[in-house]
XYZ file of C-alpha atoms in Angstrom:
602
model
C 221.054 99.976 73.382
C 220.205 97.776 76.372
C 219.086 94.296 75.343
C 217.208 91.491 77.122
C 216.743 88.053 75.505
C 213.923 86.023 77.019
C 212.262 82.699 76.096
C 208.744 81.842 77.224
C 208.426 78.197 78.236
C 205.529 76.190 79.655
C 203.375 73.101 79.319
C 200.865 73.047 76.446
C 197.846 75.380 76.867
C 199.243 77.318 79.827
C 199.147 80.592 77.862
C 202.561 81.269 76.234
C 201.325 82.693 72.931
C 198.632 84.783 74.693
C 201.340 86.290 76.923
C 203.389 87.217 73.828
C 200.262 88.969 72.430
C 200.003 91.034 75.621
C 203.711 91.954 75.528
C 203.312 93.150 71.911
C 200.274 95.255 72.869
C 201.971 96.658 75.992
C 204.895 97.878 73.879
C 202.499 99.577 71.425
C 203.640 97.538 68.435
C 200.246 98.117 66.770
C 198.464 101.385 65.987
C 195.535 102.190 68.284
C 192.981 101.481 65.539
C 194.715 98.404 64.141
C 193.024 95.038 64.559
C 195.798 92.557 65.332
C 193.669 89.476 66.157
C 194.844 87.086 68.844
C 197.558 84.396 68.990
C 199.553 86.681 66.689
C 202.685 84.508 66.708
C 200.873 81.341 65.543
C 201.062 82.352 61.906
C 201.185 78.903 60.296
C 197.867 77.424 58.980
C 198.305 74.181 60.901
C 199.001 76.074 64.143
C 195.851 78.154 63.769
C 193.683 75.106 62.981
C 194.941 73.009 65.874
C 195.313 75.890 68.311
C 198.860 74.853 69.253
C 202.337 76.273 68.661
C 204.540 74.021 66.512
C 207.506 76.240 65.541
C 209.344 78.590 67.887
C 209.399 82.211 66.682
C 211.038 85.536 67.547
C 209.596 88.992 68.028
C 211.142 92.034 69.594
C 209.659 94.983 71.466
C 211.032 98.203 72.895
C 210.123 99.047 76.479
C 211.535 101.982 78.465
C 214.488 102.321 76.090
C 215.399 98.610 76.327
C 215.052 96.152 73.476
C 213.443 92.878 74.584
C 213.819 89.897 72.210
C 210.939 87.498 72.978
C 211.023 83.852 71.848
C 207.705 81.936 71.833
C 208.167 78.152 72.138
C 205.893 75.110 71.595
C 204.426 73.297 74.616
C 204.021 69.724 73.319
C 206.688 67.209 74.311
C 206.814 66.073 70.650
C 208.265 69.454 69.652
C 210.874 69.477 72.439
C 213.635 69.736 69.825
C 212.404 73.248 68.949
C 212.674 74.353 72.585
C 216.095 72.794 73.215
C 217.792 74.723 70.446
C 216.192 78.161 70.923
C 217.013 78.296 74.641
C 220.597 78.909 73.466
C 219.506 82.371 72.292
C 218.001 83.397 75.648
C 219.577 84.781 78.835
C 216.432 84.342 80.933
C 213.189 82.372 80.801
C 209.614 83.118 81.805
C 208.202 79.869 83.160
C 204.420 80.002 82.844
C 202.376 77.741 85.115
C 198.594 77.303 85.168
C 197.154 78.375 88.564
C 194.942 75.277 88.677
C 196.989 72.519 86.997
C 200.373 73.438 88.468
C 203.640 72.053 87.041
C 203.003 69.402 84.339
C 205.394 66.953 82.558
C 206.486 69.415 79.875
C 207.069 72.128 82.531
C 209.607 69.803 84.104
C 211.283 68.961 80.783
C 211.782 72.562 79.574
C 212.724 73.869 83.024
C 215.424 71.211 83.336
C 216.935 72.321 79.987
C 216.796 75.999 81.042
C 218.454 75.350 84.416
C 221.237 73.305 82.775
C 221.992 76.309 80.520
C 222.108 78.482 83.663
C 219.322 80.809 82.520
C 217.669 83.176 85.000
C 214.046 82.060 85.641
C 210.999 84.270 86.283
C 207.916 82.294 87.349
C 204.522 83.546 86.160
C 201.407 81.914 87.612
C 198.760 82.443 84.935
C 194.952 82.066 84.887
C 194.354 83.146 88.507
C 190.852 84.233 87.413
C 189.838 80.568 86.945
C 187.389 78.963 89.359
C 188.996 76.716 92.023
C 192.534 77.950 91.185
C 195.187 77.570 93.903
C 198.072 79.990 93.215
C 199.796 79.549 96.617
C 199.860 75.742 96.396
C 201.109 75.978 92.800
C 203.892 78.365 93.890
C 205.040 75.783 96.474
C 204.871 73.004 93.847
C 207.045 75.077 91.473
C 209.607 75.674 94.243
C 209.665 71.920 94.940
C 210.179 71.241 91.216
C 213.152 73.658 91.103
C 214.595 71.939 94.173
C 214.166 68.438 92.629
C 215.934 69.609 89.476
C 219.005 70.668 91.527
C 218.583 74.410 90.942
C 221.328 76.627 92.363
C 220.735 78.876 95.385
C 220.398 81.859 93.028
C 217.897 80.085 90.729
C 215.796 79.004 93.731
C 215.422 82.652 94.651
C 213.137 83.235 91.665
C 210.696 86.190 91.434
C 207.003 85.245 91.035
C 204.253 87.154 89.209
C 200.530 86.400 89.247
C 197.873 87.333 86.730
C 195.615 86.452 83.841
C 196.915 86.628 80.287
C 193.396 86.603 78.882
C 192.337 89.596 80.981
C 195.641 91.350 80.315
C 197.159 91.907 83.779
C 200.179 90.573 85.700
C 201.373 91.759 89.092
C 203.895 90.649 91.735
C 200.992 90.157 94.181
C 197.532 88.668 93.759
C 195.987 92.140 93.435
C 194.752 92.951 89.950
C 196.865 95.607 88.216
C 195.875 97.743 85.232
C 198.135 96.040 82.694
C 201.244 93.853 82.458
C 203.788 96.626 83.192
C 204.829 95.051 86.568
C 205.924 91.949 84.597
C 207.710 94.068 81.950
C 209.553 95.947 84.725
C 210.382 92.547 86.242
C 211.968 91.408 82.958
C 214.194 94.524 82.934
C 215.085 94.048 86.597
C 215.681 90.271 86.857
C 216.845 89.128 83.407
C 220.569 89.789 83.053
C 221.950 91.682 80.090
C 223.635 89.357 77.572
C 227.230 88.677 78.605
C 229.739 89.910 76.031
C 233.104 88.196 76.572
C 236.229 89.559 74.893
C 237.500 87.888 71.740
C 236.743 87.360 68.057
C 233.356 86.876 66.419
C 231.254 83.877 67.465
C 227.610 83.295 66.521
C 225.785 79.982 66.706
C 223.015 79.283 64.182
C 220.008 78.192 66.242
C 217.201 78.417 63.685
C 216.476 78.703 60.025
C 214.352 81.076 58.010
C 213.605 80.978 54.303
C 212.781 83.679 51.808
C 212.012 83.110 48.127
C 214.158 86.191 47.307
C 217.128 85.682 49.636
C 217.219 81.883 50.014
C 218.119 80.306 53.343
C 218.641 82.700 56.254
C 220.614 81.818 59.405
C 219.229 83.074 62.725
C 221.151 83.137 66.003
C 222.559 85.222 68.836
C 225.911 86.984 68.399
C 227.853 85.560 71.351
C 231.075 87.561 70.989
C 232.397 90.710 69.225
C 230.243 92.049 66.362
C 229.205 91.033 62.859
C 229.164 93.396 59.839
C 227.711 93.451 56.348
C 230.322 92.477 53.740
C 232.579 90.853 56.382
C 234.469 87.631 55.569
C 233.812 84.887 58.126
C 234.489 81.184 58.622
C 231.512 78.824 58.822
C 232.506 76.057 61.244
C 230.290 73.028 60.738
C 229.288 70.430 63.292
C 231.182 67.683 61.405
C 234.486 69.577 61.851
C 234.822 71.094 58.361
C 235.062 74.857 57.853
C 234.839 77.221 54.890
C 235.235 80.941 54.281
C 232.020 82.831 53.483
C 231.020 86.459 53.040
C 228.065 88.090 54.875
C 225.778 89.698 52.264
C 223.066 91.241 54.450
C 222.180 91.518 58.139
C 218.751 91.925 59.713
C 217.655 92.397 63.318
C 214.186 91.585 64.651
C 211.914 94.552 65.159
C 208.316 94.046 66.360
C 206.974 91.179 64.188
C 209.260 91.840 61.232
C 212.947 92.352 60.463
C 214.944 95.538 59.823
C 218.103 95.696 57.685
C 221.246 96.921 59.501
C 224.964 97.128 58.697
C 226.354 95.911 62.040
C 225.096 93.803 64.963
C 226.824 93.725 68.357
C 227.211 90.866 70.835
C 224.062 89.921 72.734
C 221.553 90.725 69.990
C 219.663 88.163 67.901
C 220.064 88.623 64.153
C 219.380 87.017 60.768
C 222.299 86.557 58.361
C 221.942 86.346 54.559
C 224.691 85.041 52.277
C 225.870 81.962 54.174
C 225.591 78.799 52.043
C 225.145 75.123 53.046
C 224.832 75.727 56.771
C 223.011 73.569 59.326
C 221.556 74.341 62.745
C 224.330 74.188 65.356
C 227.089 75.512 63.049
C 229.146 78.498 64.241
C 229.844 81.654 62.223
C 233.326 82.632 63.436
C 236.170 85.055 62.707
C 237.846 84.659 59.290
C 241.407 84.558 60.700
C 241.075 82.931 64.151
C 237.913 80.803 64.050
C 236.688 79.178 67.283
C 233.585 76.944 67.324
C 230.889 76.992 70.024
C 229.771 73.666 71.568
C 227.254 71.752 69.409
C 223.536 71.879 70.362
C 222.548 68.518 71.832
C 218.996 67.329 71.262
C 217.312 64.314 72.882
C 217.084 61.177 70.747
C 213.892 60.285 68.809
C 211.735 57.514 70.369
C 209.474 56.444 67.489
C 209.868 55.518 63.832
C 207.610 55.100 60.803
C 208.124 53.819 57.292
C 207.350 56.490 54.671
C 206.948 55.158 51.126
C 205.636 56.247 47.739
C 201.918 55.852 47.116
C 201.605 52.522 45.275
C 197.811 52.121 45.444
C 195.655 51.953 42.269
C 194.727 55.625 42.855
C 198.291 56.995 42.816
C 198.918 60.258 40.991
C 195.217 61.230 40.841
C 195.530 63.848 43.550
C 199.071 65.027 44.208
C 201.835 66.750 42.254
C 204.800 64.967 43.863
C 204.530 61.176 43.709
C 208.014 59.733 43.030
C 210.541 58.467 45.574
C 212.990 61.208 44.496
C 210.450 63.891 45.443
C 209.792 62.154 48.757
C 213.485 61.767 49.590
C 214.344 65.406 48.771
C 211.455 66.694 50.899
C 212.379 64.535 53.926
C 216.046 65.547 53.704
C 215.015 69.221 53.518
C 212.916 68.735 56.682
C 215.872 67.309 58.681
C 217.802 70.572 58.134
C 215.466 72.581 60.363
C 213.699 69.861 62.375
C 216.496 68.806 64.741
C 214.646 65.974 66.488
C 213.920 64.234 63.153
C 216.156 61.596 61.507
C 215.735 59.990 58.076
C 217.489 56.824 56.849
C 217.128 54.731 53.678
C 215.362 51.388 54.105
C 216.022 48.079 52.288
C 213.482 49.117 49.648
C 214.472 51.992 47.322
C 210.943 53.424 47.425
C 210.653 53.837 51.197
C 212.472 55.638 54.031
C 212.624 55.196 57.789
C 211.671 58.430 59.574
C 212.486 58.759 63.289
C 210.665 61.331 65.452
C 209.624 62.238 68.998
C 206.041 60.966 68.863
C 202.845 60.591 66.863
C 202.081 64.329 66.854
C 205.611 65.197 65.675
C 205.368 62.768 62.730
C 201.696 63.612 62.101
C 202.457 67.330 61.647
C 205.194 66.465 59.133
C 202.810 64.234 57.114
C 200.032 66.858 57.255
C 202.442 69.597 56.057
C 203.655 67.397 53.175
C 200.151 66.510 52.040
C 199.207 70.206 51.937
C 202.248 70.840 49.744
C 200.929 68.318 47.189
C 202.774 65.118 48.146
C 201.290 61.617 47.936
C 202.747 58.976 50.247
C 201.968 55.876 52.294
C 202.950 55.607 55.955
C 203.169 52.455 58.042
C 202.348 51.745 61.671
C 204.373 53.816 64.196
C 206.917 51.632 66.017
C 208.951 52.451 69.120
C 212.736 52.371 68.857
C 214.174 49.393 70.755
C 217.732 49.434 72.126
C 220.027 46.821 73.639
C 221.240 48.023 77.052
C 223.724 45.663 78.797
C 222.537 42.835 76.528
C 218.861 43.354 77.493
C 216.126 44.428 75.068
C 214.916 47.841 76.265
C 212.133 50.173 75.129
C 211.288 53.822 75.849
C 209.092 54.556 78.884
C 207.119 57.742 79.440
C 205.605 59.547 82.402
C 201.877 59.902 81.769
C 199.815 62.461 83.700
C 196.009 62.312 83.560
C 193.608 64.811 85.186
C 190.084 63.450 85.211
C 186.807 63.885 87.195
C 186.717 61.488 90.164
C 183.893 59.360 88.713
C 186.086 58.279 85.788
C 189.360 57.674 87.688
C 188.832 53.888 87.936
C 188.254 53.601 84.166
C 191.490 55.488 83.461
C 193.502 53.299 85.864
C 192.026 50.162 84.276
C 192.863 51.350 80.724
C 196.454 52.284 81.575
C 197.256 49.149 83.620
C 195.991 46.955 80.780
C 198.643 48.618 78.656
C 201.383 47.745 81.151
C 201.335 51.137 82.921
C 202.132 51.436 86.643
C 200.510 54.066 88.857
C 202.948 56.257 90.806
C 200.827 59.104 92.217
C 197.116 59.632 92.910
C 196.024 62.994 94.360
C 192.810 64.994 94.533
C 192.928 68.506 93.033
C 189.594 70.219 93.649
C 186.981 68.113 91.856
C 189.597 66.426 89.673
C 191.691 63.344 90.313
C 195.372 63.761 89.383
C 196.980 60.459 88.302
C 200.596 59.808 87.318
C 201.790 56.612 85.625
C 204.922 55.142 84.147
C 204.030 53.440 80.872
C 205.937 52.010 77.868
C 205.694 54.346 74.842
C 204.034 51.474 72.920
C 201.147 51.587 75.384
C 200.454 55.232 74.515
C 199.779 54.481 70.828
C 195.999 54.509 70.448
C 195.418 55.315 74.131
C 194.120 58.882 73.697
C 191.047 57.863 71.656
C 190.087 55.082 74.104
C 190.691 57.367 77.066
C 188.436 60.138 75.717
C 185.695 57.598 74.907
C 185.864 56.059 78.388
C 185.786 59.430 80.199
C 183.161 61.182 78.001
C 185.894 63.512 76.693
C 186.764 64.821 80.183
C 190.326 63.453 80.541
C 193.295 65.788 80.089
C 196.406 63.723 79.402
C 200.046 64.661 78.864
C 203.173 62.533 78.609
C 206.923 63.010 78.488
C 209.783 60.658 77.581
C 211.478 59.318 80.673
C 214.059 56.606 80.058
C 214.835 53.281 78.372
C 213.852 50.284 80.525
C 213.507 46.504 79.941
C 210.853 45.347 77.426
C 207.453 44.805 79.090
C 206.068 42.081 76.809
C 203.036 42.104 74.504
C 200.528 44.949 74.814
C 196.968 44.310 73.571
C 196.217 46.248 70.387
C 192.970 46.756 68.490
C 190.322 44.192 69.413
C 188.148 44.220 66.298
C 189.029 43.263 62.757
C 188.449 45.398 59.646
C 186.183 45.233 56.607
C 188.218 45.081 53.398
C 186.941 45.868 49.889
C 186.911 42.800 47.622
C 187.344 44.673 44.335
C 187.638 48.160 42.865
C 184.501 50.165 42.119
C 182.036 52.662 43.575
C 180.227 51.834 46.814
C 176.425 51.558 46.606
C 173.832 52.312 49.267
C 172.151 48.952 48.538
C 175.334 47.030 49.317
C 176.378 49.031 52.397
C 172.839 48.695 53.810
C 173.109 44.903 53.669
C 176.544 44.954 55.319
C 175.561 47.217 58.226
C 175.119 44.358 60.701
C 178.747 43.301 60.015
C 180.279 46.517 61.382
C 180.595 50.281 60.978
C 181.958 52.066 57.897
C 184.672 54.592 57.031
C 183.056 55.244 53.595
C 179.716 56.627 52.353
C 177.713 55.415 49.330
C 179.144 56.701 46.045
C 182.833 56.678 47.107
C 185.572 55.143 44.972
C 187.305 52.152 46.605
C 189.938 49.665 45.468
C 190.787 46.067 46.229
C 192.466 45.726 49.652
C 191.246 49.093 50.979
C 189.939 49.197 54.554
C 186.334 50.428 54.401
C 185.149 49.773 57.968
C 185.551 48.004 61.294
C 183.921 44.646 62.054
C 181.967 43.897 65.225
C 184.223 40.921 66.057
C 187.917 40.031 65.926
C 189.181 38.860 62.516
C 189.150 40.637 59.141
C 186.328 40.272 56.601
C 186.588 40.753 52.851
C 183.274 42.189 51.571
C 181.846 43.574 48.334
C 180.519 47.119 48.909
C 179.946 47.812 45.185
C 177.046 45.484 44.377
C 174.144 47.229 42.626
C 170.458 46.381 43.015
C 169.134 44.154 40.212
C 166.129 45.821 38.606
C 163.860 43.688 36.358
C 160.221 43.776 35.370
C 159.503 41.248 38.087
C 160.855 43.447 40.913
C 159.641 46.891 41.838
C 162.399 49.412 42.231
C 161.045 49.997 45.753
C 162.503 52.333 48.343
C 166.250 52.300 48.512
C 167.927 51.203 51.755
C 170.501 53.996 51.385
C 168.359 56.303 53.506
C 168.952 54.170 56.630
C 172.754 53.909 56.493
C 174.643 55.276 59.499
C 177.004 58.123 58.496
C 180.641 57.145 58.043
C 183.171 57.433 60.887
C 185.541 60.339 60.256
C 189.123 59.835 61.470
C 191.949 62.350 61.653
C 195.447 61.486 60.473
C 196.704 60.894 64.047
C 193.718 58.642 64.812
C 194.452 56.590 61.683
C 198.127 56.307 62.742
C 197.021 54.937 66.112
C 194.380 52.653 64.565
C 196.337 50.651 61.967
C 198.142 47.361 62.705
C 201.514 46.086 61.460
C 200.155 44.676 58.140
C 198.287 47.901 57.270
C 199.262 51.374 56.104
C 197.740 54.797 55.415
C 197.557 56.329 51.967
C 197.893 60.118 52.340
C 197.107 62.435 49.422
C 196.238 66.163 49.362
C 192.477 65.443 49.493
C 192.121 61.957 51.005
C 193.344 59.836 53.898
C 192.599 56.158 53.254
C 193.595 53.085 55.247
C 194.559 49.920 53.374
C 196.289 46.582 53.743
C 199.983 46.755 52.813
C 199.449 43.718 50.503
C 196.296 44.449 48.508
C 195.671 40.962 47.058
C 193.809 38.585 49.423
C 195.622 35.395 48.311
C 199.040 37.045 48.644
C 198.091 38.297 52.119
C 197.250 34.767 53.218
C 200.531 33.398 51.790
C 202.520 36.149 53.536
C 200.754 35.507 56.870
C 201.534 31.761 56.592
C 205.170 32.562 55.843
C 205.400 34.817 58.901
C 203.831 32.127 61.117
C 206.323 29.563 59.832
C 209.234 31.935 60.593
C 207.912 32.624 64.098
């Protein structure tokens, strides 16, 4: 059977998963009366809640007698590791670009990876039904991007399709067609068939699947020869070791599921059961004459966080897994499939250093763990500093902000205060397009401030650029925090009296403990307060109306907002039902002693 392997790559929110939906419908994967919903490939709970793709996934459709393997990829720069490894399975890429926004930072990043692997690109300009879209200008911008990334003559001669994924049409001109068949025909015409060189079996494992019945399943593209059920093979690992293993079962992708087969030929993507102790990047090779494929290289992480066991007075009340052994096993399991993640032991036996691509990357890991029943504490995110030629260097990122013209000055002011430098300022319709170079440290906590300053209108995206010399101190949070003096239950009477001191993260009737952060003060400097004081009722005093009715509702913060909010001496306690911020050292006197000691050292 003819095969085409294609990956869909684009910046976040440019319509990758919606395009996959349309391809599945075009190939009649569902019955006419079957309700399939939308964003079919985003099957994970977290993906559906956040409306983003986190894990890359495969589906396959049959169109005009040709099997098309489609790979949906994430669009956030934080999940770049997912994209880098799955591009190895593809022979062509569909590069989706928004007809208004044009090429964005992540478009550049994924396109560069695809061009380096010599994949055949098809450009699709999506959302041409939007008001003030500019498909012709965007087409020129995409060509310029290809040229800047040193594309070959053949790659520069890319075919372009226009359309609207939401309305279900794509055509090679701006005229609306009935469906997406022009694009499907384009895939058959422009994407090359997988090359099948002569030689013995070679298959690189590019992703991992898990089944409670079959255990760990290796997924990858058969690069050479064919693979059969019951065949003896050699698993060649990235560290140079190799061992003989037998293939128990083989599956190929069909529609949204898998189908069991006895043999898979070169060029097709398959799932292999029966291989033990493998990692992503390993090669399944011939039993007699094994040859390994080059290892998948993934960009380095740029940020780290300290993960530790939950050692607050409330530990073990909520979660099932609370010991350091549980935490260590879970983090090590995550590194098997999450290529951009690294975990190392710290000086303390109860905590681990976790390195990732950014706050969202680490935040999704913490959120997944808490849903599985883990309790943990996480410290402030820190950037990874390197010594380059004897100089202290830190990671820099390219930051792109699209904002209405009235707010442009506020954005520039915010970014320059955080040591960012403006590179480009252009007008796109009614929006101002700004590009900056900024240290990664400056991005921590920037999103919340940016959305507040621009009334929620700013659209920002960033991408790791390079390591450059350290820029000096960057101003952090201006205000101090309110800290609970002792354990107990907060009362409306007490919170009402404290309202002029700041705003709260707790409501009356919540359990707190000593050292927990319960609010933000109006001024710099931390305050230790007692939120648990009850109203004294005696015969002399009337019970009166309670002040609780006038208390402002508490400020709700997401996990990522908490990660951006805390300072170096604070941490977040994460349990299945609660996210609390606290001081790392709970006792006030000990905190003061520690601060004095740090000053003396400095």
